[in-house]
CSV table of C-alpha atoms and ligand atoms in Angstrom, one decimal:
chain,number,residue,atom,x,y,z
T,1,MET,CA,107.5,67.7,101.6
T,2,ARG,CA,105.4,67.8,104.8
T,3,TYR,CA,104.8,70.8,107.0
T,4,VAL,CA,104.8,71.0,110.7
T,5,SER,CA,103.3,73.6,113.0
T,6,THR,CA,105.6,75.8,115.2
T,7,ARG,CA,103.3,74.9,118.2
T,8,GLY,CA,103.8,71.2,117.6
T,9,THR,CA,100.3,69.8,118.1
T,10,ALA,CA,98.5,70.4,114.8
T,11,PRO,CA,98.8,67.6,112.3
T,12,ALA,CA,101.6,67.6,109.8
T,13,LEU,CA,100.2,68.5,106.3
T,14,GLU,CA,101.1,68.3,102.7
T,15,PHE,CA,101.6,71.5,100.7
T,16,GLU,CA,98.1,71.9,99.2
T,17,ASP,CA,96.5,71.5,102.7
T,18,VAL,CA,98.9,74.0,104.2
T,19,LEU,CA,97.9,76.4,101.4
T,20,LEU,CA,94.2,76.2,102.2
T,21,ALA,CA,94.6,76.0,106.0
T,22,GLY,CA,96.7,79.2,106.4
T,23,LEU,CA,97.1,79.2,110.2
T,24,ALA,CA,97.6,75.8,111.9
T,25,ARG,CA,94.8,74.6,114.1
T,26,ASP,CA,97.0,74.9,117.2
T,27,GLY,CA,97.5,78.6,116.5
T,28,GLY,CA,101.0,78.0,115.1
T,29,LEU,CA,102.5,78.7,111.7
T,30,TYR,CA,103.4,75.9,109.2
T,31,VAL,CA,107.0,75.5,108.2
T,32,PRO,CA,108.6,72.8,106.0
T,33,GLU,CA,109.7,69.7,108.0
T,34,THR,CA,113.2,70.1,106.7
T,35,TRP,CA,115.0,72.8,104.7
T,36,PRO,CA,115.8,71.6,101.2
T,37,ALA,CA,119.4,72.2,100.0
T,38,LEU,CA,120.6,73.9,96.9
T,39,ASP,CA,124.2,73.2,96.1
T,40,ALA,CA,126.6,75.6,94.3
T,41,ALA,CA,126.1,73.9,91.0
T,42,ALA,CA,122.3,74.2,91.2
T,43,ILE,CA,122.6,77.9,92.1
T,44,ARG,CA,125.1,78.5,89.2
T,45,ALA,CA,122.6,76.9,86.8
T,46,PHE,CA,120.0,79.6,87.8
T,47,ALA,CA,121.9,82.3,86.0
T,48,GLY,CA,119.9,83.8,83.2
T,49,LEU,CA,116.7,81.8,83.7
T,50,PRO,CA,113.4,83.5,83.1
T,51,TYR,CA,111.8,84.5,86.5
T,52,ALA,CA,108.9,82.0,86.2
T,53,GLU,CA,111.2,79.1,85.5
T,54,LEU,CA,113.5,80.1,88.4
T,55,ALA,CA,110.4,80.3,90.6
T,56,ARG,CA,109.4,76.7,89.5
T,57,ARG,CA,112.8,75.3,90.4
T,58,ILE,CA,113.0,77.0,93.8
T,59,MET,CA,109.5,76.0,94.7
T,60,ALA,CA,109.9,72.4,93.5
T,61,PRO,CA,111.0,70.9,96.7
T,62,PHE,CA,108.2,72.7,98.6
T,63,VAL,CA,105.2,71.9,96.4
T,64,GLY,CA,105.6,68.1,95.9
T,65,ARG,CA,104.0,66.6,92.8
T,66,LEU,CA,102.7,70.0,91.7
T,67,ALA,CA,106.2,70.9,90.6
T,68,ASP,CA,106.1,68.6,87.5
T,69,ASP,CA,102.5,69.5,86.7
T,70,PRO,CA,102.3,71.5,83.4
T,71,ALA,CA,99.4,73.5,84.8
T,72,PHE,CA,101.7,74.7,87.6
T,73,ALA,CA,104.4,75.9,85.2
T,74,ALA,CA,101.8,77.6,83.1
T,75,LEU,CA,100.4,79.3,86.2
T,76,LEU,CA,103.8,80.7,87.1
T,77,ALA,CA,104.4,81.9,83.5
T,78,ASP,CA,101.0,83.6,83.5
T,79,THR,CA,101.5,85.2,86.9
T,80,TYR,CA,104.8,86.9,86.1
T,81,ALA,CA,104.1,87.7,82.4
T,82,LYS,CA,101.6,90.3,83.7
T,83,PHE,CA,104.3,92.3,85.6
T,84,GLY,CA,105.6,95.6,84.3
T,85,HIS,CA,109.2,94.6,83.5
T,86,PRO,CA,110.5,91.5,81.6
T,87,ALA,CA,113.0,90.8,84.4
T,88,VAL,CA,110.0,90.8,86.8
T,89,ALA,CA,112.3,91.9,89.8
T,90,PRO,CA,115.0,94.1,88.1
T,91,LEU,CA,118.0,95.5,90.0
T,92,ALA,CA,118.8,99.2,89.8
T,93,GLN,CA,122.2,100.5,90.7
T,94,LEU,CA,122.5,103.3,93.3
T,95,ALA,CA,126.3,103.4,93.8
T,96,PRO,CA,129.3,101.2,92.9
T,97,ASN,CA,128.3,98.4,95.2
T,98,ASP,CA,124.8,99.5,96.3
T,99,TRP,CA,121.6,98.2,94.6
T,100,LEU,CA,117.9,98.4,94.7
T,101,LEU,CA,115.8,95.3,94.1
T,102,ASP,CA,112.7,96.8,92.4
T,103,LEU,CA,109.6,94.8,93.6
T,104,THR,CA,107.1,97.4,92.4
T,105,GLN,CA,106.4,95.9,89.0
T,106,GLY,CA,103.1,94.2,90.0
T,107,PRO,CA,99.6,95.5,89.4
T,108,THR,CA,99.3,97.3,92.8
T,109,LEU,CA,102.8,98.6,92.8
T,110,ALA,CA,104.0,96.9,96.1
T,111,PHE,CA,106.0,93.7,96.7
T,112,LYS,CA,103.0,91.9,98.0
T,113,ASP,CA,101.9,91.3,94.4
T,114,TYR,CA,104.9,88.9,93.8
T,115,ALA,CA,103.3,86.4,96.2
T,116,LEU,CA,99.6,87.2,96.0
T,117,GLN,CA,99.4,87.2,92.2
T,118,PHE,CA,100.7,83.6,92.5
T,119,LEU,CA,98.6,82.7,95.5
T,120,GLY,CA,95.3,83.8,93.8
T,121,ARG,CA,95.9,81.6,90.8
T,122,LEU,CA,97.1,78.7,92.9
T,123,PHE,CA,93.9,78.8,95.1
T,124,ASP,CA,91.9,78.6,91.9
T,125,LEU,CA,93.8,75.7,90.5
T,126,VAL,CA,93.7,73.6,93.7
T,127,LEU,CA,90.1,74.5,94.5
T,128,ALA,CA,88.8,73.8,91.0
T,129,ARG,CA,90.4,70.3,91.1
T,130,ARG,CA,88.8,69.7,94.5
T,131,GLY,CA,85.4,71.1,93.3
T,132,ALA,CA,85.6,73.5,96.3
T,133,ARG,CA,85.1,77.2,96.9
T,134,ILE,CA,86.3,79.7,99.4
T,135,THR,CA,85.3,83.1,100.5
T,136,ILE,CA,88.1,85.5,101.4
T,137,VAL,CA,87.4,88.2,104.0
T,138,GLY,CA,89.9,90.8,105.0
T,139,ALA,CA,90.3,94.2,106.6
T,140,THR,CA,92.7,96.7,105.1
T,141,SER,CA,94.1,100.1,105.8
T,142,GLY,CA,95.3,100.2,102.2
T,143,ASP,CA,98.0,98.0,100.6
T,144,THR,CA,97.0,94.4,101.4
T,145,GLY,CA,93.4,94.9,100.2
T,146,SER,CA,94.3,96.0,96.8
T,147,ALA,CA,96.9,93.3,96.4
T,148,ALA,CA,94.4,90.6,97.4
T,149,ILE,CA,91.7,92.0,95.1
T,150,GLU,CA,94.1,92.1,92.1
T,151,ALA,CA,95.2,88.6,92.9
T,152,CYS,CA,91.7,87.1,93.1
T,153,ARG,CA,89.7,89.1,90.5
T,154,ASP,CA,87.8,86.8,88.1
T,155,ARG,CA,88.9,83.6,89.9
T,156,GLY,CA,86.1,81.1,89.6
T,157,ALA,CA,86.6,79.4,93.0
T,158,VAL,CA,87.2,82.5,95.1
T,159,ASP,CA,85.0,85.4,96.3
T,160,VAL,CA,86.7,88.3,98.0
T,161,PHE,CA,85.2,90.8,100.5
T,162,ILE,CA,87.5,93.6,101.6
T,163,LEU,CA,86.5,95.9,104.5
T,164,PHE,CA,88.1,99.3,104.7
T,165,PRO,CA,87.3,102.4,106.8
T,166,ASN,CA,85.1,104.7,104.8
T,167,GLY,CA,86.9,107.9,104.0
T,168,ARG,CA,90.1,106.9,105.8
T,169,VAL,CA,92.2,105.4,103.0
T,170,SER,CA,94.1,107.5,100.4
T,171,GLU,CA,92.4,108.1,97.1
T,172,VAL,CA,95.0,106.0,95.2
T,173,GLN,CA,94.5,103.1,97.6
T,174,ARG,CA,90.7,103.3,97.5
T,175,ARG,CA,90.6,103.5,93.7
T,176,GLN,CA,93.0,100.5,93.4
T,177,MET,CA,90.3,98.5,95.2
T,178,THR,CA,87.0,99.9,94.0
T,179,THR,CA,87.8,100.2,90.3
T,180,VAL,CA,88.2,96.5,89.8
T,181,PRO,CA,85.0,95.5,87.8
T,182,SER,CA,85.0,91.8,88.6
T,183,ALA,CA,81.8,90.2,89.9
T,184,ASN,CA,83.7,88.2,92.6
T,185,ILE,CA,85.2,91.3,94.2
T,186,HIS,CA,83.3,93.2,96.8
T,187,CYS,CA,84.5,96.4,98.5
T,188,LEU,CA,82.8,97.3,101.7
T,189,ALA,CA,83.4,100.8,103.0
T,190,ILE,CA,82.6,100.5,106.7
T,191,ASP,CA,81.4,103.5,108.7
T,192,GLY,CA,84.2,103.2,111.2
T,193,THR,CA,88.0,103.0,111.7
T,194,PHE,CA,90.5,100.3,110.6
T,195,ASP,CA,90.3,98.8,114.1
T,196,ASP,CA,86.5,98.5,113.6
T,197,CYS,CA,87.1,96.7,110.3
T,198,GLN,CA,89.6,94.3,111.9
T,199,ALA,CA,87.2,93.6,114.8
T,200,LEU,CA,84.4,92.8,112.3
T,201,VAL,CA,86.7,90.3,110.4
T,202,LYS,CA,87.8,88.7,113.6
T,203,ALA,CA,84.1,88.4,114.8
T,204,MET,CA,83.2,86.7,111.5
T,205,PHE,CA,86.1,84.1,111.9
T,206,ASN,CA,84.8,83.5,115.4
T,207,ASP,CA,81.3,82.9,114.2
T,208,ALA,CA,81.7,79.2,113.5
T,209,PRO,CA,78.5,78.5,111.6
T,210,PHE,CA,79.1,81.5,109.4
T,211,ARG,CA,82.8,80.6,108.9
T,212,ASP,CA,82.0,77.1,107.9
T,213,ALA,CA,79.0,77.9,105.7
T,214,LEU,CA,81.1,80.4,103.7
T,215,GLY,CA,84.4,78.6,103.7
T,216,LEU,CA,86.1,81.7,105.1
T,217,SER,CA,89.8,82.0,104.3
T,218,ALA,CA,92.5,84.7,104.7
T,219,VAL,CA,95.4,85.8,102.5
T,220,ASN,CA,97.7,87.4,105.1
T,221,SER,CA,101.4,86.6,105.3
T,222,ILE,CA,101.0,83.7,107.8
T,223,ASN,CA,100.3,81.6,104.7
T,224,TRP,CA,103.4,79.6,103.8
T,225,ALA,CA,102.8,79.8,100.1
T,226,ARG,CA,103.3,83.5,100.3
T,227,ILE,CA,106.7,83.2,101.9
T,228,MET,CA,107.8,80.6,99.4
T,229,ALA,CA,106.9,82.8,96.5
T,230,GLN,CA,109.0,85.7,98.0
T,231,THR,CA,112.1,83.5,98.4
T,232,VAL,CA,112.4,83.5,94.6
T,233,TYR,CA,113.5,87.2,94.2
T,234,TYR,CA,116.2,86.9,96.8
T,235,VAL,CA,117.8,84.1,94.7
T,236,ALA,CA,117.2,86.0,91.5
T,237,ALA,CA,119.0,89.1,92.8
T,238,ALA,CA,121.9,87.2,94.4
T,239,VAL,CA,122.5,85.2,91.2
T,240,ALA,CA,122.5,88.3,89.1
T,241,LEU,CA,125.2,89.7,91.4
T,242,GLY,CA,127.4,86.7,91.2
T,243,ALA,CA,126.0,84.0,93.6
T,244,PRO,CA,127.1,81.4,94.5
T,245,ASP,CA,130.6,82.8,94.0
T,246,ARG,CA,129.9,86.1,95.7
T,247,ARG,CA,128.0,86.9,98.9
T,248,VAL,CA,125.4,89.6,99.1
T,249,ALA,CA,123.7,91.5,102.0
T,250,PHE,CA,120.0,92.3,101.9
T,251,SER,CA,118.3,95.3,103.6
T,252,VAL,CA,114.5,94.6,104.1
T,253,PRO,CA,111.9,97.2,105.1
T,254,THR,CA,110.1,95.1,107.7
T,255,GLY,CA,106.7,94.9,109.4
T,256,ASN,CA,105.3,91.4,109.8
T,257,PHE,CA,108.7,89.8,109.2
T,258,GLY,CA,107.3,87.8,106.2
T,259,ASN,CA,109.5,89.3,103.6
T,260,VAL,CA,112.8,89.0,105.5
T,261,PHE,CA,111.9,85.5,106.6
T,262,ALA,CA,111.5,84.6,102.9
T,263,GLY,CA,115.2,85.7,102.5
T,264,TYR,CA,116.2,83.6,105.5
T,265,VAL,CA,114.6,80.6,103.7
T,266,ALA,CA,116.9,81.2,100.7
T,267,ALA,CA,119.9,81.3,103.1
T,268,ARG,CA,118.8,78.1,104.8
T,269,MET,CA,118.6,76.5,101.3
T,270,GLY,CA,122.2,77.4,100.6
T,271,LEU,CA,122.2,80.9,99.1
T,272,PRO,CA,125.4,82.6,100.4
T,273,VAL,CA,124.0,85.7,102.3
T,274,GLU,CA,126.4,87.8,104.3
T,275,ARG,CA,123.6,89.5,106.3
T,276,PHE,CA,119.9,90.4,106.5
T,277,ILE,CA,119.4,94.0,107.7
T,278,VAL,CA,116.0,94.3,109.3
T,279,ALA,CA,114.9,97.9,108.7
T,280,THR,CA,112.0,99.3,110.7
T,281,ASN,CA,110.3,102.7,111.3
T,282,ARG,CA,109.6,104.2,114.7
T,283,ASN,CA,107.6,101.0,115.5
T,284,ASP,CA,110.9,99.3,116.2
T,285,ILE,CA,110.1,96.3,118.3
T,286,LEU,CA,112.4,94.1,116.1
T,287,ALA,CA,115.3,96.5,116.3
T,288,ARG,CA,114.9,96.6,120.1
T,289,PHE,CA,114.8,92.8,120.2
T,290,TYR,CA,118.0,92.3,118.3
T,291,ALA,CA,119.7,94.9,120.5
T,292,SER,CA,118.5,93.6,123.9
T,293,GLY,CA,117.0,90.1,123.5
T,294,THR,CA,113.7,91.3,124.8
T,295,MET,CA,110.7,91.8,122.6
T,296,ALA,CA,108.2,94.2,124.2
T,297,THR,CA,105.1,95.7,122.5
T,298,ALA,CA,104.2,99.3,122.7
T,299,ALA,CA,101.3,101.3,121.1
T,300,VAL,CA,101.5,101.4,117.3
T,301,GLU,CA,102.5,104.9,116.2
T,302,PRO,CA,101.5,106.2,112.8
T,303,SER,CA,104.4,107.0,110.5
T,304,LEU,CA,105.2,107.9,106.9
T,305,SER,CA,105.6,104.2,106.2
T,306,PRO,CA,102.2,102.8,107.2
T,307,SER,CA,102.7,99.3,105.9
T,308,MET,CA,105.3,98.8,108.6
T,309,ASP,CA,103.3,100.3,111.5
T,310,ILE,CA,103.2,97.0,113.3
T,311,GLN,CA,104.1,95.9,116.8
T,312,VAL,CA,103.5,92.2,116.6
T,313,SER,CA,105.5,90.6,113.7
T,314,SER,CA,103.6,87.4,113.2
T,315,ASN,CA,106.2,85.7,111.1
T,316,PHE,CA,108.9,86.1,113.7
T,317,GLU,CA,107.5,82.9,115.3
T,318,ARG,CA,108.9,80.9,112.4
T,319,LEU,CA,112.4,82.2,113.1
T,320,LEU,CA,112.0,81.6,116.8
T,321,PHE,CA,111.2,78.0,116.0
T,322,ASP,CA,114.6,77.6,114.3
T,323,LEU,CA,116.4,79.5,117.0
T,324,TYR,CA,115.1,77.1,119.6
T,325,GLU,CA,116.1,74.1,117.4
T,326,ARG,CA,112.5,73.4,116.4
T,327,ASP,CA,111.4,72.8,120.0
T,328,ALA,CA,107.6,73.5,119.6
T,329,ARG,CA,107.1,73.4,123.4
T,330,VAL,CA,109.5,76.3,124.0
T,331,VAL,CA,107.9,78.3,121.2
T,332,THR,CA,104.4,77.6,122.5
T,333,GLN,CA,105.5,78.8,126.0
T,334,LYS,CA,107.2,81.9,124.7
T,335,MET,CA,104.3,82.9,122.4
T,336,ALA,CA,101.7,82.3,125.2
T,337,GLY,CA,103.8,84.6,127.5
T,338,PHE,CA,104.0,87.2,124.8
T,339,ALA,CA,100.2,87.1,124.2
T,340,ALA,CA,99.5,87.4,127.9
T,341,GLY,CA,102.1,90.0,128.9
T,342,GLY,CA,103.4,91.6,125.7
T,343,VAL,CA,107.0,90.5,126.5
T,344,LEU,CA,109.2,87.8,125.1
T,345,THR,CA,112.8,87.2,126.0
T,346,ALA,CA,115.4,85.1,124.2
T,347,GLU,CA,118.4,83.7,126.0
T,348,ARG,CA,121.8,85.2,125.2
T,349,GLU,CA,123.1,82.1,123.4
T,350,ARG,CA,120.0,81.8,121.2
T,351,LEU,CA,120.3,85.4,120.2
T,352,ALA,CA,124.0,84.9,119.5
T,353,ALA,CA,123.0,82.2,117.1
T,354,ALA,CA,120.9,84.7,115.1
T,355,ARG,CA,123.4,87.5,115.3
T,356,PRO,CA,125.8,86.6,112.5
T,357,LEU,CA,122.9,86.6,110.0
T,358,PHE,CA,120.6,89.4,111.3
T,359,VAL,CA,121.2,93.0,112.3
T,360,ALA,CA,118.4,95.6,112.7
T,361,GLY,CA,118.0,99.4,112.7
T,362,ARG,CA,115.3,102.0,112.7
T,363,ARG,CA,114.6,105.4,111.1
T,364,ASP,CA,112.0,108.0,112.1
T,365,ASP,CA,110.0,110.1,109.7
T,366,GLU,CA,112.5,112.9,109.5
T,367,GLU,CA,115.3,110.4,108.7
T,368,THR,CA,113.0,108.7,106.1
T,369,THR,CA,112.4,112.0,104.4
T,370,ALA,CA,116.2,112.7,104.4
T,371,ALA,CA,116.9,109.3,102.8
T,372,ILE,CA,114.3,110.0,100.0
T,373,ALA,CA,116.0,113.3,99.3
T,374,ALA,CA,119.5,111.8,99.4
T,375,VAL,CA,118.7,109.1,96.8
T,376,TRP,CA,117.0,111.7,94.6
T,377,ARG,CA,120.1,114.0,94.8
T,378,GLU,CA,122.6,111.2,94.2
T,379,THR,CA,120.8,109.3,91.4
T,380,GLY,CA,117.7,111.2,90.2
T,381,MET,CA,115.6,108.2,91.4
T,382,LEU,CA,112.4,108.6,93.4
T,383,ILE,CA,111.8,106.0,96.2
T,384,ASP,CA,108.9,105.5,98.5
T,385,PRO,CA,109.2,105.9,102.3
T,386,HIS,CA,109.4,102.2,103.1
T,387,THR,CA,112.2,101.7,100.6
T,388,ALA,CA,114.0,104.7,101.9
T,389,ILE,CA,114.1,103.1,105.4
T,390,GLY,CA,115.7,100.0,103.8
T,391,VAL,CA,118.3,102.1,102.0
T,392,ALA,CA,119.2,104.2,105.0
T,393,VAL,CA,119.5,101.4,107.5
T,394,GLY,CA,121.2,99.2,104.9
T,395,ARG,CA,123.9,101.8,104.3
T,396,ALA,CA,124.5,102.3,108.0
T,397,GLU,CA,124.5,98.6,109.0
T,398,ARG,CA,126.2,96.9,105.9
T,399,PRO,CA,128.8,94.6,107.2
T,400,ASP,CA,131.5,95.2,104.6
T,401,PRO,CA,131.5,97.7,101.7
T,402,SER,CA,133.0,95.1,99.4
T,403,VAL,CA,129.9,93.0,99.8
T,404,PRO,CA,127.1,94.1,97.4
T,405,LEU,CA,124.2,95.7,99.4
T,406,VAL,CA,120.7,95.0,98.0
T,407,ALA,CA,117.9,97.1,99.5
T,408,LEU,CA,114.4,95.9,98.6
T,409,ALA,CA,112.1,98.5,97.1
T,410,THR,CA,108.8,97.4,98.5
T,411,ALA,CA,106.5,100.1,97.1
T,412,HIS,CA,106.3,102.5,94.2
T,413,PRO,CA,106.8,106.2,95.1
T,414,ALA,CA,103.4,107.0,93.5
T,415,LYS,CA,101.7,105.1,96.2
T,416,PHE,CA,102.9,107.5,98.8
T,417,PRO,CA,103.2,110.8,96.8
T,418,ASP,CA,102.9,113.2,99.7
T,419,ALA,CA,106.0,112.0,101.5
T,420,VAL,CA,108.0,112.1,98.2
T,421,VAL,CA,106.8,115.6,97.4
T,422,ARG,CA,107.8,116.8,100.9
T,423,ALA,CA,111.3,115.3,100.4
T,424,THR,CA,112.0,116.3,96.8
T,425,GLY,CA,109.4,118.8,95.6
T,426,ILE,CA,108.6,116.3,92.8
T,427,ARG,CA,105.2,114.5,92.5
T,428,PRO,CA,105.9,110.9,91.4
T,429,GLU,CA,103.7,109.7,88.5
T,430,LEU,CA,101.7,106.5,88.3
T,431,PRO,CA,103.3,104.1,85.7
T,432,PRO,CA,101.5,104.2,82.4
T,433,ARG,CA,99.7,100.9,83.0
T,434,LEU,CA,97.8,102.5,85.9
T,435,GLY,CA,97.5,106.0,84.3
T,436,ASP,CA,93.7,105.9,83.9
T,437,LEU,CA,93.1,105.0,87.6
T,438,PHE,CA,91.4,108.3,88.2
T,439,GLU,CA,89.0,107.9,85.2
T,440,ARG,CA,87.8,104.3,86.0
T,441,PRO,CA,84.3,103.9,87.6
T,442,GLU,CA,84.2,102.9,91.2
T,443,ARG,CA,82.1,100.1,92.8
T,444,VAL,CA,81.7,100.1,96.6
T,445,THR,CA,79.0,99.5,99.1
T,446,VAL,CA,78.9,101.6,102.3
T,447,VAL,CA,77.9,99.4,105.2
T,448,ALA,CA,77.2,100.3,108.9
T,449,ASN,CA,79.8,99.2,111.5
T,450,ASP,CA,77.5,96.3,112.4
T,451,LEU,CA,78.4,92.6,112.3
T,452,ARG,CA,74.8,91.5,111.4
T,453,ALA,CA,74.7,93.9,108.5
T,454,VAL,CA,78.1,92.8,107.1
T,455,GLU,CA,77.4,89.1,107.5
T,456,HIS,CA,74.0,89.5,105.8
T,457,LEU,CA,75.6,91.2,102.8
T,458,ILE,CA,78.3,88.6,102.5
T,459,ARG,CA,75.8,85.7,102.7
T,460,ASP,CA,73.8,87.5,100.0
T,461,ARG,CA,76.6,87.9,97.6
T,462,ALA,CA,79.0,85.0,98.1
T,463,ARG,CA,78.6,82.3,95.4
T,464,ILE,CA,79.3,79.4,97.8
T,465,ARG,CA,76.0,77.6,98.3
T,466,ILE,CA,75.1,78.2,101.9
T,467,GLY,CA,73.6,75.2,103.6
T,468,ALA,CA,74.2,73.0,100.6
T,469,ARG,CA,77.5,71.7,102.0
T,470,ALA,CA,76.2,70.5,105.3
T,471,GLY,CA,72.6,70.0,104.0
T,472,ARG,CA,71.7,72.5,106.7
T,473,LYS,CA,68.7,74.8,106.6
T,474,GLU,CA,69.3,78.5,107.1
O,501,LIG,C1,103.8,94.8,103.7
O,501,LIG,C2,104.8,95.9,103.5
O,501,LIG,C3,106.0,95.9,104.2
O,501,LIG,C4,106.3,94.9,105.3
O,501,LIG,O1,106.6,93.6,104.9
O,501,LIG,P1,106.5,92.4,106.0
O,501,LIG,O2,106.6,91.2,105.1
O,501,LIG,O3,105.2,92.6,106.7
O,501,LIG,O4,107.7,92.5,106.9
O,501,LIG,C5,107.0,96.8,103.8
O,501,LIG,N1,106.8,97.7,102.8
O,501,LIG,C6,105.6,97.7,102.1
O,501,LIG,C7,105.5,98.8,101.1
O,501,LIG,C8,104.6,96.8,102.4
O,501,LIG,O5,103.5,96.9,101.7
């Protein structure tokens, strides 16, 4: 399988090069050249498979010769053996035809673990075989940093530097990052805001000599390998509920559009999906787009579901590429207009093509709290604010009550305890495997909000041999 860029001018690449490249050189996102097909018999044969083997079969057409490599199968088995439930992504029932897909069983209690745990191991496998190393640099306001750290801890070919705003992340979030004792993990508490951290990371990527010397790389959801790994749980859930002989609807708490796009990939491959319900908080750019055909950015407003406080959903470009029949020139034009003016408009007939499969809705903080309380009253289950938005929008927008509705539980309630306490009066507990989080020693370096200071520290600690690659003197 080869991959092409949504902007059309970067070279087509094989899977391993797409994995290491992340973003395409023309600024686009890589997508498979064609969508592989799963017929009904293949889907039927998925019933009852262990999650890691299901993952291997779904990924097979995307990863080329890796699929038959015993090291790849072993990597998948190792990835998902560490999760907190033997089903890896278990379903929980909320009502007769109403389900939760529990994606909180990974080490950092959010769905990002399902892809990042795989990605960290895959980086190591591919880099070790190439005799190469990378340095991952990222800014986080909480969730992504801990998922990336857990994914890359103790990996021989990867060093990780995570910048977060000193004193401005929750204690659970900070401890999930700073209590990892691995020598290749470096937590930098920046004396500044999240925006300052992001600006520092951007400046490092724009410093070409620094970027090249350190082999800088990123692990955000523009990486195709992350999408592919997330496609697996959509198939697992649908098969458990009767696919291919029964259709399902998915409701997906959405920010960057990576998770719901992974579901779309499953549908393109042949999984019978009735509808994707795109659930957003008050930062509802996607809901407004599906209603009006116009995507217009506004200021990001903080909410109870911070991981969805996003105005520019980077993965949406991948859907746009398909809506415009893979015409990269149109996508390039639309994205350039969006970058310049903050507005993107889709023609009526293009939107009509997306409408049977996608619907969107939004919930504000008050409605989110009410949804947490309602699920608690009805079932005795505690859900987090992101999940609550998925449940609430899903119930309102489901196409047909006879079609099973699967809402994705994207984070564990103990990650966002204050919102849960406000809704239910109950403080959710960390699962036993994380129970000693508050006793573990922390390791963190406080750094000034200063590019030179941060670059100096990273050069000092990264294991990649600076200068050795290009024979260059510092
Ligand atoms: C990242 C995240 C989301 C948003 O997922 P996207 O793939 O960015 O749409 C939703 N909920 C939680 C808890 C997250 O961490």
